[in-house]
Structures are given as C-alpha cells and as structure tokens.
Amino acid sequence: MNLSGLRRSDVTNGNPLLTETSADAAPSGEMANFAWLEATGYRDGVLLLGGTSIVDFRMRVAQSELRQDLLPSFWSTCGLLIDGKLLMTARVDAISNSSARVERNGLEAVPLDADSHYGDPTLYPNMAILQFTKDHAAIREHVARIGQERNIVDLLAQVVAWLGYCWAVGNSGNPLLHGHGIPSATLVERAHGLAGIDLSPGLPSASSCPEAIWQAARWWYKAYDPVEPSASTKSESAPFKPRGAYLIRQPAAAAAGIRDDVQGDQIVRSSRSDALIEGLRRRESPQPKSKSAKSATGRRAPAKKK
C-alpha cells in the first residue's frame, strides 16, 4: 500500500482550540504527565502518547510515511481516557494477562496511577488529550462492542503484525504499508467511526495510527464544520470541533536503550554493560562442598571497563 496519497489540509493555521503547553512550563517528576493531564481539565477523550522505548521509537518512525516532511511522529500509542483515571487501549509494548487479551480482542484497561509508566515523562515525554465529541458514553459503548465482537476489527492481528515489525522478526516490514493500523489507534478510530465521527479525514486508507488522529485534530478541524444545513434540518446542538491540549517535550524521536541514562530531555549513552548478562557471566560453575571451607557465592570481581 502506498501512503503517498495522504491528502493535505488547505488550512494555513493550526486548530485554535488546541492549547499547547511549552516543555519549560511543564511539571516535573515521575508522575508529571498525570499532573499535566489533570491541569488541562479534560477528563475524557483521546489520549495520545509518544514514548522513548525501542518499540515506541520504531512505531514513531513507521508513521513518518504519513507526514509530508517524512519526520517521525510525536506519537507512538493512544487510547480512550475515561474519567481521567483509566485508559482503554490495545497495547503492543506490554502483553499482560494474555488470556483476557484474547477474549477481549486485545482490549485492555490501564489504570493511570502510580504504577503506570505513562506518568513518567522520561518514558513518555509527549502527551496530548483530544476531544472529538461531547458524547463520551456512546464512545465507551462502542469500545465495549469492539472488545466483544472481533468481526468489527481484529485488533489481535494488528498487535502481532506490529510486534513482528518492532522486534525485527523475519521479513516484517512497516505494517502501515500493508494495511495494518496501530491497534490502539484502530480501537479509538473505529469506536468513533461507529458513532459517525471520522478521526482521519486526510487518510485514504484503513491504516489507523496516532499520527492520523493528531493531524485530524490539528489540521483537519474545518472538516468537522456543518455542511450549510437548511432551516428545516438545522440541529439544536452546535457542531463540535476537535479541541484539547498537548505537550511536546521530545519533538525528534529518540530511543533510550537499557544502558542509556535520561538526563533532563537528553538521552545519554553510558559505558556500563548489561547488568543481567554480566551477572550471568560472573557466576562460576558449582564447586563440590568442602568440609574445611564454607560454601562461597562464586562471584568474580567485575571486569574493568575499557
């Protein structure tokens, strides 16, 4: 599939209903993301996240195909925020309770609490909260349907496709080019689609992804204007334009490996080795017990760093 057919919006200015928080003004600390989210005042909507793990990095780069500048996306995953406390999503980077994931078509409820890594800005420096409707209850109902009806969309097939790509298994290419959307985005987009809301008016394919949702809110907001309704068909409710807030701490995608340190907004390569592998290598072969000596741990002094 060729994504070069991505339509370009004709607006010259971004959505005025999206509020940006500068990185300098953002909260700091391990739970800074949740503090920022609470300060926005938005309790429901589409939550976009841009991470620094290898999986997040590869997903951000994969979405560059949808950008006119071919730069990596700010975003790697997303989900439906419920009451500011829970994220309904279909994760690629974490497979927990695999039996439940299979029975629920990949759907997972992630609490946004102290145990969630989504609160840590070193792991997820970019965050946005977007709203495309006031009827959040209807969107939640459609998310429930997707979790029970795999025939609506097979999120598990997308999870497998993206795991193969992110882990460089076999000849796995960019899943977006093969019609496989990022599962978390597919979940959110399809739930809104069942409610009659198009989250990717500029995308001419079924390859849902956070970047397409971001572009819809940022540059395609005029697509949500009513089409000159007549007096007889005019709705009493005003049209709902996308709105929200966003925080970009890491505009250029970068990945933090297991031997890297995060210092402020910089990822710094350290000289330390892999503690797990080196720990295994330092273990000596078991020795027969001696009556004249106590058993030892068998650990050698760590090798000097070159």
Coordinates of N, CA and C in Angstrom, one line a residue, residues 67-175:
R67 N 3.6 11.6 7.0 CA 3.9 13.1 7.1 C 4.5 13.6 5.8
Q68 N 4.2 14.8 5.5 CA 4.7 15.5 4.3 C 6.2 15.6 4.4
D69 N 6.7 15.9 5.6 CA 8.2 16.1 5.8 C 8.9 14.8 6.1
L70 N 8.2 13.6 6.2 CA 8.8 12.3 6.4 C 9.6 12.2 7.7
L71 N 9.3 13.1 8.7 CA 9.9 13.0 10.0 C 9.1 12.1 10.9
P72 N 9.7 11.5 11.9 CA 8.9 10.6 12.8 C 7.8 11.3 13.5
S73 N 6.8 10.6 13.8 CA 5.6 11.2 14.5 C 6.0 11.5 16.0
F74 N 5.3 12.5 16.6 CA 5.4 12.7 18.0 C 4.9 11.6 18.8
W75 N 4.0 10.7 18.2 CA 3.2 9.8 19.0 C 3.5 8.3 18.6
S76 N 3.3 7.5 19.6 CA 3.6 6.1 19.4 C 2.4 5.2 19.8
T77 N 1.5 5.7 20.6 CA 0.3 4.9 21.1 C -0.8 5.9 21.5
C78 N -1.9 5.3 21.8 CA -3.0 6.1 22.2 C -4.1 5.3 22.9
G79 N -5.1 5.9 23.3 CA -6.2 5.2 24.0 C -7.4 6.1 24.3
L80 N -8.4 5.6 24.9 CA -9.6 6.4 25.3 C -9.5 6.6 26.8
L81 N -9.4 7.9 27.1 CA -9.3 8.3 28.5 C -10.7 8.3 29.1
I82 N -10.9 7.7 30.3 CA -12.2 7.6 30.9 C -12.1 8.2 32.3
D83 N -12.8 9.3 32.6 CA -12.8 10.0 33.9 C -11.5 10.3 34.4
G84 N -10.5 10.5 33.5 CA -9.2 10.9 34.0 C -8.4 9.9 34.7
K85 N -8.9 8.7 34.8 CA -8.3 7.6 35.7 C -8.0 6.3 35.0
L86 N -8.6 6.1 33.8 CA -8.4 4.8 33.2 C -8.2 5.0 31.7
L87 N -7.3 4.2 31.1 CA -7.0 4.3 29.6 C -7.4 3.0 29.0
M88 N -8.4 3.0 28.1 CA -8.8 1.8 27.4 C -8.0 1.8 26.1
T89 N -7.2 0.8 25.9 CA -6.3 0.8 24.8 C -6.0 -0.7 24.3
A90 N -5.2 -0.8 23.3 CA -4.8 -2.1 22.8 C -3.3 -2.0 22.6
R91 N -2.5 -2.4 23.7 CA -1.1 -2.1 23.7 C -0.3 -3.1 22.9
V92 N 0.8 -2.7 22.3 CA 1.8 -3.5 21.7 C 3.0 -3.7 22.6
D93 N 3.3 -2.7 23.4 CA 4.5 -2.8 24.2 C 4.4 -3.6 25.5
A94 N 3.2 -4.0 25.8 CA 3.0 -4.8 27.1 C 1.9 -5.8 26.9
I95 N 2.3 -7.1 27.1 CA 1.3 -8.2 27.0 C 1.1 -8.7 28.4
S96 N 0.0 -8.3 29.0 CA -0.3 -8.7 30.4 C -1.6 -9.5 30.3
N97 N -1.7 -10.6 31.1 CA -2.9 -11.4 31.2 C -3.4 -11.8 29.7
S98 N -2.6 -12.6 29.1 CA -2.8 -12.9 27.7 C -4.2 -13.6 27.5
S99 N -4.7 -14.3 28.4 CA -6.0 -15.0 28.2 C -7.1 -13.9 28.1
A100 N -7.0 -12.9 29.0 CA -8.0 -11.8 28.9 C -7.9 -11.0 27.7
R101 N -6.6 -10.8 27.2 CA -6.4 -10.0 26.0 C -7.0 -10.7 24.8
V102 N -6.9 -12.1 24.8 CA -7.5 -12.8 23.7 C -9.0 -12.7 23.7
E103 N -9.6 -12.9 24.9 CA -11.1 -12.9 25.0 C -11.7 -11.6 24.7
R104 N -10.9 -10.5 24.9 CA -11.4 -9.1 24.7 C -10.8 -8.5 23.5
N105 N -10.4 -9.3 22.5 CA -9.9 -8.8 21.2 C -8.8 -7.8 21.4
G106 N -7.9 -8.0 22.4 CA -6.8 -7.1 22.6 C -7.0 -5.9 23.5
L107 N -8.3 -5.7 23.8 CA -8.7 -4.6 24.6 C -8.1 -4.7 26.1
E108 N -7.6 -3.6 26.6 CA -7.1 -3.6 28.0 C -7.4 -2.3 28.7
A109 N -7.7 -2.4 30.0 CA -7.9 -1.2 30.8 C -6.6 -1.0 31.6
V110 N -6.0 0.2 31.4 CA -4.8 0.5 32.1 C -5.0 1.7 33.1
P111 N -5.0 1.4 34.4 CA -5.2 2.5 35.4 C -4.0 3.5 35.3
L112 N -4.4 4.7 35.4 CA -3.4 5.8 35.3 C -3.1 6.2 36.8
D113 N -2.3 5.3 37.4 CA -1.9 5.5 38.8 C -0.4 5.5 39.0
A114 N 0.1 5.4 40.2 CA 1.5 5.4 40.5 C 2.3 4.3 39.9
D115 N 1.6 3.2 39.6 CA 2.2 2.0 39.0 C 2.3 2.1 37.4
S116 N 1.7 3.1 36.9 CA 1.7 3.2 35.4 C 2.9 4.0 34.9
H117 N 3.6 3.4 33.9 CA 4.7 4.1 33.4 C 4.4 5.2 32.4
Y118 N 3.1 5.4 32.1 CA 2.6 6.5 31.3 C 2.8 7.8 32.0
G119 N 2.9 7.8 33.3 CA 3.0 9.1 34.1 C 4.4 9.7 34.0
D120 N 5.4 8.9 33.7 CA 6.8 9.3 33.7 C 7.2 10.0 32.4
P121 N 7.6 11.2 32.5 CA 8.0 12.0 31.3 C 9.3 11.5 30.6
T122 N 10.1 10.8 31.4 CA 11.3 10.2 30.7 C 11.0 9.0 29.8
L123 N 9.9 8.4 30.1 CA 9.4 7.2 29.3 C 8.5 7.7 28.2
Y124 N 7.6 8.7 28.6 CA 6.7 9.2 27.6 C 6.7 10.7 27.7
P125 N 7.6 11.3 26.9 CA 7.8 12.8 27.0 C 6.7 13.6 26.3
N126 N 6.0 12.9 25.4 CA 4.9 13.7 24.6 C 3.5 13.2 25.0
M127 N 2.6 14.1 25.2 CA 1.2 13.7 25.6 C 0.3 14.8 25.0
A128 N -0.9 14.2 24.6 CA -2.0 15.1 24.1 C -3.3 14.5 24.5
I129 N -4.2 15.4 24.9 CA -5.6 14.9 25.1 C -6.5 15.7 24.2
L130 N -7.3 14.9 23.4 CA -8.1 15.4 22.3 C -9.6 15.0 22.5
Q131 N -10.5 15.9 22.2 CA -11.9 15.5 22.2 C -12.5 15.8 20.8
F132 N -13.3 14.8 20.4 CA -14.0 15.0 19.1 C -15.5 14.9 19.2
T133 N -16.0 14.8 20.5 CA -17.4 14.7 20.8 C -17.7 15.0 22.2
K134 N -18.9 15.4 22.5 CA -19.3 15.5 23.9 C -19.9 14.2 24.5
D135 N -20.3 13.3 23.6 CA -21.0 12.1 24.0 C -20.0 11.0 24.3
H136 N -19.3 11.1 25.4 CA -18.3 10.1 25.7 C -18.8 8.8 26.1
A137 N -20.1 8.8 26.6 CA -20.7 7.5 26.9 C -20.9 6.6 25.7
A138 N -21.3 7.3 24.6 CA -21.5 6.5 23.3 C -20.2 5.9 22.8
I139 N -19.1 6.6 22.9 CA -17.8 6.1 22.5 C -17.4 4.9 23.4
R140 N -17.6 5.0 24.7 CA -17.3 3.9 25.6 C -18.1 2.7 25.2
E141 N -19.4 2.8 24.9 CA -20.2 1.7 24.5 C -19.7 1.0 23.2
H142 N -19.2 1.8 22.3 CA -18.6 1.2 21.1 C -17.3 0.5 21.3
V143 N -16.5 1.0 22.3 CA -15.3 0.3 22.7 C -15.6 -1.0 23.3
A144 N -16.7 -1.1 24.1 CA -17.1 -2.4 24.6 C -17.5 -3.3 23.5
R145 N -18.2 -2.8 22.5 CA -18.6 -3.7 21.4 C -17.4 -4.3 20.7
I146 N -16.4 -3.4 20.5 CA -15.2 -3.9 19.8 C -14.5 -5.0 20.6
G147 N -14.5 -4.8 21.9 CA -13.9 -5.8 22.8 C -14.6 -7.2 22.8
Q148 N -15.9 -7.2 22.4 CA -16.7 -8.4 22.4 C -16.9 -8.9 21.0
E149 N -16.7 -8.1 19.9 CA -17.0 -8.5 18.6 C -15.8 -8.4 17.7
R150 N -15.0 -9.4 17.6 CA -13.8 -9.4 16.8 C -14.0 -9.2 15.3
N151 N -15.3 -9.5 14.9 CA -15.6 -9.3 13.5 C -15.7 -7.8 13.1
I152 N -15.8 -6.9 14.1 CA -15.8 -5.5 13.8 C -14.4 -5.0 13.3
V153 N -13.4 -5.4 14.1 CA -12.0 -5.2 13.7 C -11.1 -6.2 14.5
D154 N -10.2 -6.8 13.9 CA -9.3 -7.8 14.6 C -8.1 -7.1 15.1
L155 N -8.1 -6.6 16.4 CA -7.0 -5.9 17.0 C -5.9 -6.8 17.3
L156 N -6.1 -8.1 17.6 CA -5.1 -9.0 17.9 C -4.2 -9.2 16.7
A157 N -4.7 -9.3 15.5 CA -3.9 -9.4 14.2 C -3.0 -8.3 14.1
Q158 N -3.4 -7.1 14.5 CA -2.6 -5.9 14.4 C -1.5 -5.9 15.4
V159 N -1.8 -6.4 16.6 CA -0.8 -6.5 17.7 C 0.3 -7.4 17.2
V160 N 0.0 -8.5 16.6 CA 1.0 -9.5 16.2 C 1.9 -8.9 15.1
A161 N 1.2 -8.2 14.1 CA 1.9 -7.6 13.0 C 2.9 -6.5 13.5
W162 N 2.5 -5.7 14.5 CA 3.4 -4.7 15.0 C 4.5 -5.2 15.9
L163 N 4.2 -6.3 16.6 CA 5.3 -6.9 17.4 C 6.4 -7.4 16.5
G164 N 6.0 -8.1 15.4 CA 7.0 -8.6 14.4 C 7.8 -7.5 13.8
Y165 N 7.2 -6.3 13.5 CA 8.0 -5.2 13.0 C 8.9 -4.6 14.0
C166 N 8.3 -4.3 15.2 CA 9.1 -3.6 16.2 C 10.3 -4.4 16.8
W167 N 10.1 -5.7 16.7 CA 11.2 -6.6 17.2 C 12.0 -7.1 16.0
A168 N 11.8 -6.7 14.8 CA 12.6 -7.0 13.6 C 12.6 -8.6 13.4
V169 N 11.4 -9.2 13.5 CA 11.3 -10.6 13.3 C 11.1 -11.0 11.9
G170 N 11.9 -11.8 11.3 CA 11.7 -12.3 9.9 C 11.8 -11.1 9.0
N171 N 11.0 -11.1 8.0 CA 11.0 -10.0 7.0 C 9.9 -9.0 7.2
S172 N 9.5 -8.8 8.4 CA 8.4 -7.9 8.7 C 8.7 -6.5 8.3
G173 N 7.9 -5.9 7.4 CA 8.1 -4.5 7.0 C 7.1 -3.6 7.8
N174 N 7.1 -2.4 7.4 CA 6.2 -1.4 8.0 C 4.7 -1.9 7.9
P175 N 4.1 -2.2 9.0 CA 2.7 -2.7 8.9 C 1.7 -1.7 8.2

